[in-house]
Amino acid sequence: MNKVRLTIGLKDRPTFVAVMSKGAMPVLFERPMRNAWNRLPSILAGMAFLFATTSNGQATDLIISEYVEGSSNNKYIELYNGTAAAINLADYELRLYANGAAVPGTTNALSGSLAAGATIVYRNSAATIYLGATTIATVCNFNGDDAIALWKVSTSSFVDIFGNIGCDPGTAWTATGISTLDRSLVRNTNICAGVTIDPATACPFPTLGSEWTNNAIDVVANLGSHTMTCGPTVTMAVATASALESAGSATITLNITPATTAAETVTIGVVNGAGAIYTTDYTTNPVTTAGSITRTIPAGATSATFTVNIVDDVLTEANETITFTITGASAGISLGSALVTAFTIVDNDVTPTIDFSTLNITVLETAGTQTFNFSINPAAPAAGSFTLAITNGPGACYGFSPCDYFTAPAQAAGIITVSFLAGATTASFNATVINDLNPESTEQVTFTLSGVPTGFAIGSNNIGTLVIGDNDSPTTVLDAGDLVIVGVNSNTFACGGGTAGEDQISFFCFKTIEYGTSFMISDNGYSRCTAGLWGNNEGTVLVTRTGLAIPAGQVITLRITNSSGPTNVQGVAPDANWSCATLNGFTTINLNSGGDQLFFGQGGVWTTNTIGSHDATYSGSVIYGSPPTKLSWSALCGSNQRSDLPPGLPCFSMAPTLATDFNKYIGPMTAATQRDWVIRVDDQTKG
């Protein structure tokens, strides 16, 4: 029962005395007061606050109650004593962890005594905007990305932490509408205990959004006082928990202190670790919806639980961890500092599981014997064998020439049987590709794990593919317009990718690019100084397809590096299987920033003649051109970035646009005839 005795005298030192009984321990506040009659309303309001505070619980230590990261050197930290007794500040330190430091760079030992219900404000020595009582502290030299901690010397423990020690969030920690940069933040009234455990190292500040109220920069009206109304706080009972797959279910407990006074709700976020899948490995009750669980807490509760229902599968797999984090609660309940339980499902399966380790092999006919590998986990308890079903794709057949491949062990009725020894953790079979003389399309063979011994299981990686590329088809002959350039980037580095001097070009062909197909690429200008002759101080190379045929319509991307010889032009997509040989001495293709032309040709001979005289000749067919970006087709003898359009290409070139370093087709992507595609790409409005 709370007791109050109020005495207001008319002499020089009238006194207010409040005696509050908390259990068997009376708490006494006695304070001499002047002008007591005039201050009676505020006295009564203060009494009401004290009663409200004690009715829902009592703080047990100091907290950081306000944080001001203001303009210039206007930095303030306020501490609040929400306990029922004065606190000796000599038992505390303020510590500053700047720029992600794991140890304090600045420590201030505090001094003096802080009365119950009182605040103390620490400031930067150059702070000027708050005129109330302050104490200078060198820790008040923080920025929005610095952590601040209140340390208790006698227990060698944190009393409160603002931010996250040992990590740097960049410029600030943020939550919805809240930032630690250029803000004044006030601790919410329902927060009665500090953050005593540093948050996880991924640099979160999980209580920023739930425990702090945001104010604009340089707002100091709240300094010097603080309101605390203690209420129920929810935390996770344990930081880690685990159960075997065979356990059926496990219970996760939330602790609530003190008991709730009304029905409340708590939200728990659910994050799956590696391998963990909701419904496949576990479910929850209440159910997880959109990555979270909502748990209703009845009035008077001091704990709550939810259930993890575990699926007992037969697969041998790694242990799987699910992280449950209390992320929010209704207005009558606060979040504590221990908000996370990492729950691990411990695999109980000793069933050896067989998986493909080699999922795909893609080779030319000339590649010879290839090996497909398998894993057996855990090791095979006894010798045995498993079977693979063969599915031949279009054109593929099993056997010696004129077929395409054979295996060891050999197949029987479309099935391969692979044996393994006791204790084995791996197995394998070979597929030998036949180098026939038949022009043919790319062929694919699929091997599927179809049977394992009793006591074994088939894993999730149960399919392997063999892709065989032809090397006998005639090389592709390209005419003008058979190739269309759809993107040129003459300054990839400026886009945040690649290295300085690197360019990229994307194109596609209306014909399949067969193995061995070659074409010329040059960034020399046509009719640069003499009509009909080419410039010759820039690069001209011959690129040759060394991999599988590329189907018509497949976009091909080449990287142009600032280097000469075989590395000048390299494949990027769909693969890297191209070779490059220079045709113009030691020059290199290197597109100029600000605009440069590029030509594709095929056949004939490039003759350099005298480098610098711009009198080179090319007897092959020029099949497509990309203009000097932003410019029209117009040669200029003194410029590497100007060119005429070679004869026969008026309709077979990418349209100039207003871009400088970048030119990309951005028009319709619907199916169209070759003629319509050529018209599209030559339309300046589509670039």
XYZ file of C-alpha atoms in Angstrom:
687
model
C 0.000 0.000 0.000
C 1.360 3.445 -0.931
C 1.433 6.091 1.798
C 1.817 9.857 1.351
C 2.371 12.510 3.962
C 2.369 16.075 2.631
C 3.545 18.922 4.851
C 3.707 22.475 3.521
C 4.898 25.085 6.019
C 4.843 28.852 5.794
C 8.365 29.375 7.057
C 11.542 29.705 5.028
C 12.012 25.984 4.490
C 8.718 24.203 3.934
C 9.188 20.524 3.177
C 7.561 17.957 0.886
C 7.818 14.422 2.176
C 6.573 11.398 0.201
C 6.732 8.015 1.873
C 6.008 5.147 -0.497
C 5.828 1.590 0.767
C 7.002 -1.047 -1.691
C 6.481 -4.399 -0.027
C 8.286 -4.258 3.301
C 10.764 -1.589 2.191
C 9.695 2.053 2.565
C 11.120 4.500 0.045
C 11.590 8.031 1.400
C 11.965 11.253 -0.561
C 12.416 14.387 1.513
C 13.168 17.705 -0.076
C 13.136 21.293 1.309
C 11.031 23.513 -0.919
C 10.416 27.223 -1.321
C 7.106 28.672 -2.524
C 5.501 25.315 -1.856
C 1.927 26.580 -2.207
C 2.643 27.836 -5.721
C 4.258 24.568 -6.622
C 1.535 22.329 -5.256
C 0.144 21.358 -8.704
C 3.555 20.241 -9.914
C 4.161 18.410 -6.654
C 0.947 16.446 -7.079
C 1.776 15.722 -10.727
C 5.147 14.405 -9.643
C 3.495 12.181 -7.078
C 1.166 10.831 -9.746
C 4.177 10.021 -11.912
C 5.894 8.198 -9.067
C 2.827 6.135 -8.357
C 2.395 5.315 -12.052
C 6.022 4.269 -12.240
C 5.924 1.932 -9.279
C 2.578 0.433 -10.151
C 3.992 -1.354 -13.183
C 7.450 -2.264 -11.901
C 10.667 -0.420 -11.079
C 13.871 0.240 -13.020
C 16.913 -1.412 -11.488
C 19.711 0.716 -12.924
C 20.571 3.773 -15.012
C 19.643 4.105 -18.685
C 20.757 6.371 -21.530
C 17.603 8.480 -21.783
C 18.491 10.976 -24.520
C 20.974 11.250 -27.383
C 21.611 14.497 -29.273
C 23.734 14.353 -32.433
C 23.337 17.977 -33.442
C 24.965 20.553 -35.654
C 28.646 21.311 -35.252
C 29.777 20.233 -31.751
C 26.309 20.144 -30.199
C 26.543 16.611 -28.810
C 24.748 15.585 -25.607
C 24.099 12.369 -23.681
C 21.532 12.235 -20.874
C 21.418 9.538 -18.171
C 18.328 8.837 -16.080
C 17.975 7.173 -12.679
C 14.610 5.434 -12.697
C 15.332 3.427 -9.557
C 13.956 4.171 -6.070
C 17.288 5.327 -4.633
C 20.185 7.628 -5.387
C 23.003 6.079 -7.414
C 26.724 6.662 -6.931
C 27.976 7.628 -10.377
C 31.568 6.770 -9.421
C 30.655 3.152 -10.209
C 30.030 3.989 -13.890
C 31.871 4.917 -17.071
C 30.698 6.383 -20.363
C 32.539 4.781 -23.277
C 32.779 5.842 -26.939
C 33.377 3.234 -29.679
C 34.099 5.307 -32.798
C 33.952 4.117 -36.419
C 33.211 0.475 -35.663
C 35.896 0.053 -33.002
C 35.585 -3.008 -30.778
C 37.320 -1.278 -27.850
C 36.538 2.181 -26.487
C 38.611 5.021 -27.883
C 37.431 7.383 -25.158
C 36.331 6.535 -21.598
C 34.957 8.968 -19.010
C 34.819 7.871 -15.365
C 31.735 9.488 -13.858
C 31.458 11.084 -10.437
C 28.885 12.417 -8.035
C 25.472 11.066 -7.085
C 22.289 10.962 -9.149
C 19.041 11.151 -7.181
C 16.122 8.837 -7.846
C 14.022 10.200 -10.704
C 16.761 12.629 -11.755
C 18.794 13.095 -14.930
C 22.325 14.231 -15.621
C 23.339 15.740 -18.975
C 26.842 15.343 -20.417
C 27.977 17.550 -23.294
C 30.764 18.304 -25.727
C 32.972 21.099 -24.417
C 31.970 23.278 -27.409
C 28.227 22.526 -27.262
C 26.112 25.695 -26.881
C 22.436 25.088 -27.665
C 21.289 23.674 -24.290
C 21.374 26.142 -21.397
C 20.528 23.789 -18.527
C 22.971 22.211 -16.103
C 25.553 20.020 -17.864
C 28.823 18.198 -17.277
C 31.551 18.192 -19.920
C 32.492 14.713 -21.151
C 34.985 13.890 -23.872
C 32.857 10.940 -25.046
C 30.460 13.573 -26.431
C 32.494 13.724 -29.605
C 30.470 11.117 -31.473
C 28.959 10.958 -34.937
C 25.941 9.015 -36.188
C 27.947 5.837 -36.795
C 29.589 5.640 -33.359
C 28.437 3.390 -30.517
C 28.138 4.665 -26.934
C 28.014 2.461 -23.850
C 27.315 2.949 -20.132
C 29.593 0.586 -18.189
C 29.237 -0.510 -14.559
C 32.616 -0.910 -12.894
C 31.598 -3.058 -9.914
C 30.000 -5.742 -12.086
C 32.238 -5.312 -15.149
C 29.169 -5.247 -17.338
C 27.242 -3.037 -19.714
C 24.292 -1.171 -18.264
C 23.165 0.303 -21.595
C 24.415 0.331 -25.197
C 23.462 2.827 -27.898
C 24.257 1.462 -31.368
C 26.349 -1.638 -32.006
C 29.885 -2.094 -30.734
C 32.481 -3.330 -33.174
C 30.770 -2.423 -36.442
C 30.306 0.694 -38.555
C 26.900 1.105 -40.267
C 28.229 3.725 -42.676
C 26.966 7.165 -41.714
C 24.215 6.118 -39.316
C 21.978 3.402 -37.942
C 18.453 3.816 -39.220
C 14.947 2.533 -38.625
C 11.661 3.668 -40.110
C 11.729 7.450 -39.795
C 14.639 7.349 -37.323
C 18.357 7.958 -37.751
C 21.319 8.358 -35.414
C 22.702 11.149 -37.626
C 21.556 14.778 -37.175
C 18.830 13.827 -34.712
C 17.749 14.227 -31.107
C 16.494 10.855 -29.827
C 14.512 10.405 -26.589
C 14.129 7.013 -24.914
C 10.517 5.877 -24.931
C 8.708 6.146 -21.607
C 8.053 2.406 -21.373
C 11.747 1.494 -21.516
C 12.920 0.699 -17.994
C 16.138 -1.218 -18.666
C 19.122 -0.627 -20.888
C 20.546 -2.827 -23.626
C 23.044 -4.972 -21.734
C 24.075 -7.347 -24.526
C 25.760 -6.012 -27.631
C 23.646 -6.876 -30.722
C 24.860 -9.452 -33.259
C 27.871 -8.536 -35.375
C 25.938 -8.005 -38.616
C 25.625 -4.387 -37.423
C 21.985 -4.116 -36.400
C 20.578 -1.635 -33.877
C 17.404 -3.679 -33.256
C 15.981 -1.455 -30.499
C 16.358 1.834 -32.403
C 12.869 1.712 -33.874
C 11.149 0.276 -30.803
C 12.812 2.155 -27.920
C 13.513 5.649 -29.244
C 11.425 8.631 -30.337
C 12.797 10.735 -33.165
C 13.215 14.533 -33.024
C 14.807 16.898 -35.524
C 18.380 18.112 -35.315
C 19.236 20.439 -32.401
C 15.998 19.803 -30.497
C 17.067 19.998 -26.827
C 13.721 20.779 -25.167
C 13.638 17.301 -23.623
C 17.074 17.450 -22.016
C 17.158 17.703 -18.244
C 14.114 15.554 -17.504
C 12.767 12.147 -18.416
C 9.564 10.189 -17.955
C 9.628 6.456 -17.285
C 6.537 4.282 -16.992
C 7.746 0.737 -16.441
C 5.667 -2.085 -17.876
C 6.003 -5.667 -19.070
C 9.117 -6.493 -21.105
C 9.374 -9.514 -23.394
C 12.583 -11.440 -24.095
C 13.579 -14.818 -25.459
C 14.184 -17.347 -22.681
C 17.307 -18.784 -24.360
C 19.682 -17.620 -27.079
C 20.092 -21.066 -28.624
C 18.086 -24.287 -28.681
C 18.122 -27.524 -30.642
C 16.226 -30.752 -31.164
C 16.652 -33.935 -33.163
C 14.557 -34.393 -36.302
C 12.888 -37.284 -34.540
C 11.739 -35.113 -31.616
C 8.488 -34.276 -33.365
C 8.266 -30.778 -31.937
C 10.058 -28.254 -29.761
C 8.821 -25.344 -27.675
C 10.313 -21.852 -27.817
C 9.617 -19.768 -24.697
C 9.265 -16.010 -24.326
C 9.709 -14.503 -20.856
C 7.588 -11.522 -19.774
C 8.507 -9.390 -16.739
C 6.430 -8.195 -14.927
C 3.172 -9.915 -15.842
C 1.000 -8.344 -18.504
C -1.934 -6.285 -17.258
C -3.969 -6.758 -20.440
C -3.962 -8.975 -23.513
C -1.057 -8.139 -25.824
C 0.541 -9.423 -29.048
C 4.184 -10.125 -29.916
C 5.607 -10.546 -33.427
C 8.471 -12.968 -34.035
C 10.465 -12.809 -37.286
C 11.498 -16.127 -38.839
C 14.681 -16.453 -40.939
C 15.756 -19.789 -42.449
C 19.418 -20.711 -42.399
C 21.185 -22.820 -45.007
C 19.096 -25.822 -46.047
C 16.120 -25.026 -43.812
C 12.777 -24.805 -45.640
C 9.408 -24.061 -44.075
C 6.971 -26.998 -44.583
C 9.776 -29.230 -45.920
C 11.771 -29.253 -42.671
C 9.447 -27.666 -40.115
C 6.270 -25.701 -39.457
C 5.248 -23.507 -36.531
C 2.189 -23.070 -34.342
C 1.012 -20.329 -34.632
C 1.789 -20.605 -38.325
C 4.488 -18.529 -39.979
C 2.979 -16.057 -42.443
C 5.075 -13.743 -44.608
C 8.147 -14.574 -42.523
C 6.700 -13.873 -39.078
C 4.683 -15.388 -36.226
C 2.081 -13.404 -34.265
C 1.637 -14.643 -30.670
C -1.238 -13.453 -28.496
C -0.326 -12.944 -24.824
C -3.181 -13.111 -22.273
C -3.478 -10.727 -19.327
C -1.465 -11.815 -16.295
C 1.045 -13.853 -18.337
C 4.711 -14.052 -17.350
C 5.637 -16.269 -20.297
C 4.399 -17.386 -23.693
C 5.409 -20.132 -26.089
C 5.167 -21.184 -29.687
C 5.810 -24.609 -31.179
C 8.225 -25.748 -33.872
C 6.903 -28.912 -35.537
C 9.832 -30.841 -37.012
C 9.624 -32.978 -40.160
C 11.524 -36.251 -39.683
C 12.766 -36.925 -43.223
C 15.096 -39.717 -44.338
C 17.741 -37.560 -46.014
C 21.234 -37.302 -44.667
C 21.861 -33.553 -44.535
C 23.585 -30.849 -42.565
C 22.011 -29.509 -39.385
C 19.560 -26.696 -40.163
C 19.152 -23.502 -38.126
C 16.127 -21.220 -37.976
C 16.518 -17.826 -36.308
C 13.524 -16.511 -34.369
C 13.719 -12.803 -33.477
C 11.197 -10.761 -31.482
C 10.624 -7.831 -33.829
C 7.618 -6.015 -32.393
C 4.897 -5.914 -29.781
C 1.658 -4.091 -29.031
C 1.689 -0.855 -27.028
C 1.477 -2.415 -23.563
C 4.625 -4.502 -23.774
C 8.252 -3.548 -24.419
C 11.092 -5.379 -26.122
C 13.982 -6.386 -23.917
C 17.581 -6.911 -24.941
C 17.583 -10.709 -25.450
C 15.430 -10.917 -28.567
C 16.857 -13.853 -30.537
C 16.674 -17.644 -30.299
C 18.656 -19.622 -32.864
C 16.952 -23.008 -33.111
C 18.818 -25.903 -34.750
C 17.248 -29.044 -36.180
C 19.852 -31.767 -35.666
C 19.879 -34.348 -38.441
C 19.262 -37.871 -37.180
C 19.581 -39.694 -40.472
C 22.394 -42.126 -41.014
C 20.936 -43.247 -44.331
C 23.690 -42.899 -46.948
C 22.500 -40.480 -49.635
C 23.820 -40.564 -53.206
C 24.058 -37.342 -55.236
C 25.663 -36.235 -58.479
C 28.767 -34.173 -57.703
C 29.186 -33.439 -61.419
C 25.942 -31.908 -62.615
C 26.928 -30.927 -66.155
C 29.685 -31.523 -68.678
C 29.634 -29.476 -71.899
C 32.295 -30.394 -74.476
C 33.070 -30.615 -78.184
C 33.195 -33.963 -79.946
C 36.985 -33.895 -79.692
C 36.981 -33.926 -75.871
C 37.246 -37.716 -75.438
C 36.517 -39.339 -72.072
C 34.684 -37.375 -69.379
C 34.038 -38.409 -65.767
C 30.815 -37.940 -63.794
C 31.358 -38.085 -60.028
C 28.957 -38.918 -57.189
C 29.041 -38.334 -53.436
C 27.907 -40.888 -50.834
C 27.179 -39.310 -47.444
C 27.758 -40.755 -44.941
C 30.129 -43.453 -46.172
C 28.565 -46.607 -47.570
C 28.184 -49.199 -44.784
C 28.463 -52.017 -47.327
C 29.401 -52.557 -50.963
C 26.611 -52.063 -53.455
C 25.539 -50.406 -56.698
C 23.079 -47.827 -57.983
C 21.465 -47.338 -61.381
C 21.220 -44.474 -63.837
C 18.553 -44.080 -66.515
C 19.771 -42.643 -69.836
C 17.641 -40.211 -71.832
C 19.041 -39.247 -75.248
C 18.040 -35.838 -76.536
C 17.332 -35.113 -80.230
C 20.091 -36.477 -82.472
C 22.017 -38.230 -79.682
C 22.585 -41.984 -79.772
C 24.537 -44.412 -77.585
C 27.308 -46.523 -79.106
C 30.371 -46.310 -81.294
C 30.560 -44.265 -84.524
C 28.337 -43.203 -86.174
C 26.759 -42.722 -82.743
C 27.884 -40.045 -80.319
C 29.069 -41.536 -77.008
C 29.442 -44.649 -74.881
C 29.899 -45.205 -71.159
C 31.952 -47.294 -68.756
C 30.246 -49.216 -67.232
C 28.273 -49.854 -70.398
C 24.517 -49.402 -70.540
C 22.014 -52.225 -70.800
C 18.489 -51.407 -71.940
C 19.117 -47.730 -71.225
C 20.416 -48.339 -67.683
C 23.948 -47.917 -66.303
C 24.875 -49.739 -63.092
C 27.601 -48.075 -61.004
C 29.254 -50.073 -58.218
C 30.915 -48.869 -55.017
C 32.897 -50.451 -52.167
C 32.131 -50.587 -48.465
C 33.255 -47.331 -46.826
C 33.124 -45.429 -50.133
C 32.234 -41.739 -50.045
C 32.457 -41.314 -53.831
C 31.664 -43.192 -57.029
C 31.949 -42.392 -60.740
C 31.363 -43.470 -64.335
C 32.919 -42.352 -67.604
C 31.262 -41.072 -70.777
C 33.438 -41.052 -73.889
C 32.457 -38.634 -76.638
C 32.983 -39.865 -80.227
C 34.613 -37.527 -82.713
C 32.568 -38.429 -85.762
C 32.613 -36.747 -89.173
C 28.909 -35.951 -89.298
C 27.688 -32.368 -89.387
C 24.988 -32.267 -86.722
C 23.324 -30.122 -84.087
C 24.342 -29.848 -80.444
C 23.216 -32.986 -78.585
C 22.285 -33.550 -74.943
C 22.235 -36.736 -72.876
C 20.563 -36.846 -69.453
C 21.567 -39.321 -66.731
C 19.058 -39.713 -63.882
C 19.641 -41.580 -60.598
C 16.892 -44.187 -60.767
C 17.688 -46.792 -58.119
C 19.760 -47.235 -54.949
C 20.241 -50.200 -52.575
C 17.912 -50.766 -49.631
C 18.971 -48.485 -46.799
C 20.263 -45.803 -49.184
C 18.511 -42.645 -50.420
C 18.619 -40.626 -53.633
C 19.669 -37.043 -52.941
C 18.293 -33.831 -54.411
C 21.096 -33.585 -57.029
C 19.844 -36.602 -58.931
C 20.434 -35.515 -62.560
C 23.591 -35.039 -64.629
C 23.756 -33.822 -68.232
C 26.273 -34.319 -71.021
C 26.171 -31.714 -73.805
C 28.098 -32.565 -76.994
C 28.983 -29.833 -79.454
C 29.580 -30.588 -83.137
C 32.889 -29.715 -84.787
C 32.096 -30.994 -88.287
C 29.475 -28.554 -89.552
C 30.656 -26.034 -92.148
C 31.555 -22.695 -90.643
C 28.888 -20.048 -90.879
C 28.997 -17.678 -93.844
C 27.576 -14.275 -92.977
C 26.242 -11.719 -95.430
C 25.525 -8.068 -94.803
C 22.681 -7.856 -92.310
C 23.123 -11.411 -90.949
C 24.559 -9.887 -87.769
C 22.981 -7.065 -85.762
C 24.736 -5.018 -83.061
C 22.328 -4.211 -80.229
C 24.634 -2.641 -77.647
C 27.976 -0.848 -77.469
C 29.610 0.367 -74.257
C 32.865 2.170 -74.898
C 33.392 3.017 -71.233
C 32.372 0.048 -69.081
C 34.486 1.290 -66.170
C 32.316 4.414 -65.866
C 29.270 2.181 -65.415
C 30.734 0.634 -62.287
C 31.903 -2.574 -63.963
C 35.057 -3.934 -65.520
C 38.434 -2.222 -65.433
C 39.722 1.024 -66.862
C 39.901 0.886 -70.666
C 37.452 -1.989 -70.969
C 34.592 -1.953 -73.505
C 31.739 -4.351 -74.286
C 29.700 -5.061 -77.386
C 26.554 -7.190 -77.738
C 25.123 -8.605 -80.964
C 23.179 -11.526 -82.348
C 23.123 -13.409 -85.650
C 20.234 -14.588 -87.784
C 22.221 -17.744 -88.475
C 23.681 -20.341 -86.120
C 27.338 -19.534 -85.342
C 28.994 -22.907 -85.912
C 32.214 -24.093 -84.329
C 35.201 -22.604 -86.179
C 33.316 -19.601 -87.608
C 35.535 -16.511 -87.854
C 34.899 -12.857 -88.507
C 36.837 -9.620 -88.521
C 36.261 -6.834 -85.982
C 37.851 -3.385 -86.389
C 37.508 0.064 -84.861
C 39.460 1.677 -87.712
C 37.488 4.243 -89.682
C 36.498 3.682 -93.326
C 37.603 6.326 -95.868
C 39.390 8.038 -93.046
C 41.810 9.992 -95.201
C 41.388 8.396 -98.615
C 38.108 7.277 -100.118
C 37.798 3.487 -100.088
C 40.781 2.929 -97.761
C 40.741 2.188 -94.066
C 42.509 3.792 -91.136
C 45.214 1.596 -89.681
C 46.395 2.988 -86.361
C 43.621 1.265 -84.432
C 42.795 -2.400 -83.910
C 41.687 -5.076 -86.366
C 41.348 -8.662 -85.122
C 40.026 -12.034 -86.253
C 37.810 -13.757 -83.684
C 37.002 -17.471 -84.034
C 34.364 -19.564 -82.306
C 36.075 -22.364 -80.324
C 33.069 -23.697 -78.432
C 29.650 -25.159 -79.129
C 27.482 -23.707 -81.865
C 25.537 -20.622 -80.790
C 21.930 -20.756 -82.012
C 20.443 -17.999 -84.142
C 18.990 -15.199 -82.052
C 21.219 -15.800 -79.009
C 22.718 -12.517 -77.797
C 26.520 -12.684 -77.754
C 28.603 -10.307 -75.630
C 32.314 -9.730 -76.158
C 34.677 -7.875 -73.852
C 37.282 -5.603 -75.459
C 40.300 -5.165 -73.202
C 43.015 -2.579 -73.377
C 45.603 -5.193 -74.390
C 46.988 -6.521 -77.643
C 47.104 -10.026 -79.032
C 44.961 -13.028 -77.943
C 43.413 -11.195 -74.981
C 42.246 -8.115 -76.905
C 38.754 -9.547 -77.459
C 37.257 -12.094 -75.034
C 33.934 -13.906 -74.775
C 31.544 -13.000 -71.965
C 28.164 -14.489 -72.896
C 26.941 -17.100 -73.452
C 30.472 -18.335 -72.687
C 34.163 -17.460 -73.108
C 34.907 -19.853 -75.980
C 36.415 -17.505 -78.581
C 39.964 -17.002 -79.820
C 41.424 -13.683 -80.968
C 44.276 -12.945 -83.383
C 45.472 -9.494 -84.435
C 45.413 -8.553 -88.135
C 46.936 -5.100 -87.771
C 50.327 -5.467 -86.139
C 50.537 -4.525 -82.492
C 47.502 -2.253 -82.544
C 44.512 -3.014 -80.328
C 40.796 -2.483 -80.534
C 40.069 0.041 -77.813
C 36.909 2.090 -78.248
C 37.381 5.765 -77.503
C 35.278 7.341 -74.788
C 33.065 9.953 -76.340
C 32.356 7.925 -79.482
C 33.979 5.372 -81.781
C 32.973 3.251 -84.757
C 33.083 -0.555 -84.898
C 32.770 -2.882 -87.891
C 32.207 -6.614 -88.355
C 33.400 -8.321 -91.529
C 34.059 -11.804 -92.842
C 36.377 -13.394 -95.374
C 38.989 -11.688 -97.503
C 42.277 -10.232 -96.376
C 43.099 -7.225 -94.225
C 46.264 -5.492 -95.491
C 47.667 -2.913 -93.107
C 50.187 -1.230 -95.467
C 51.844 1.700 -93.642
C 50.575 2.254 -90.104
C 49.620 5.885 -89.668
C 49.111 6.480 -93.389
C 45.531 5.235 -93.165
C 45.809 3.278 -96.378
C 44.746 -0.200 -95.229
C 42.609 -2.376 -97.487
C 40.078 -5.094 -96.710
C 38.917 -7.482 -99.433
C 36.255 -9.280 -97.377
C 32.609 -8.417 -96.813
C 31.678 -5.810 -94.235
C 28.523 -7.236 -92.694
C 27.522 -4.708 -90.040
C 28.625 -1.440 -88.480
C 28.137 0.500 -85.272
C 28.461 4.275 -85.768
C 30.561 6.722 -83.798
C 28.091 7.225 -80.969
C 26.321 10.600 -81.019
C 27.717 11.369 -84.474
C 26.563 10.688 -88.002
C 28.524 8.606 -90.478
C 31.135 11.138 -91.584
C 34.905 10.477 -91.813
C 37.523 12.978 -90.649
C 41.166 12.298 -91.437
C 42.474 13.679 -88.159
C 40.068 11.757 -85.916
C 40.022 8.164 -84.659
C 36.346 8.680 -83.788
C 34.905 9.388 -87.250
C 34.126 7.126 -90.215
C 32.179 6.872 -93.425
C 29.755 3.999 -93.890
C 31.275 1.337 -96.200
C 29.429 0.531 -99.441
C 26.577 -1.925 -99.046
C 25.845 -0.989 -95.424
C 23.318 1.866 -95.643
C 20.676 -0.434 -94.178
C 22.928 -2.631 -92.066
C 24.173 -0.488 -89.218
C 23.097 0.541 -85.768
C 21.514 3.999 -85.811
C 23.507 6.875 -84.266
C 21.897 8.290 -81.113
C 22.478 11.222 -78.792
C 24.551 9.020 -76.473
C 28.294 9.489 -76.085
C 29.877 6.344 -74.668
C 26.847 4.067 -74.725
C 24.501 2.956 -77.496
C 21.864 0.315 -76.852
C 18.788 -0.901 -78.686
C 15.746 -0.339 -76.443
C 12.915 -0.951 -78.900
C 10.404 -3.804 -79.152
C 11.593 -7.316 -78.277
C 8.767 -9.219 -79.955
C 9.500 -11.828 -82.639
C 10.104 -10.294 -86.079
C 11.613 -11.097 -89.439
C 15.267 -10.433 -90.165
C 14.331 -7.428 -92.299
C 12.151 -5.982 -89.531
C 14.888 -6.469 -86.931
C 17.393 -4.665 -89.145
C 14.907 -1.801 -89.559
C 14.283 -1.667 -85.803
C 17.938 -1.422 -84.853
C 18.584 1.203 -87.549
C 15.822 3.403 -86.075
C 17.393 6.244 -84.077
C 14.305 6.543 -81.864
C 14.861 2.990 -80.591
C 18.343 3.639 -79.222
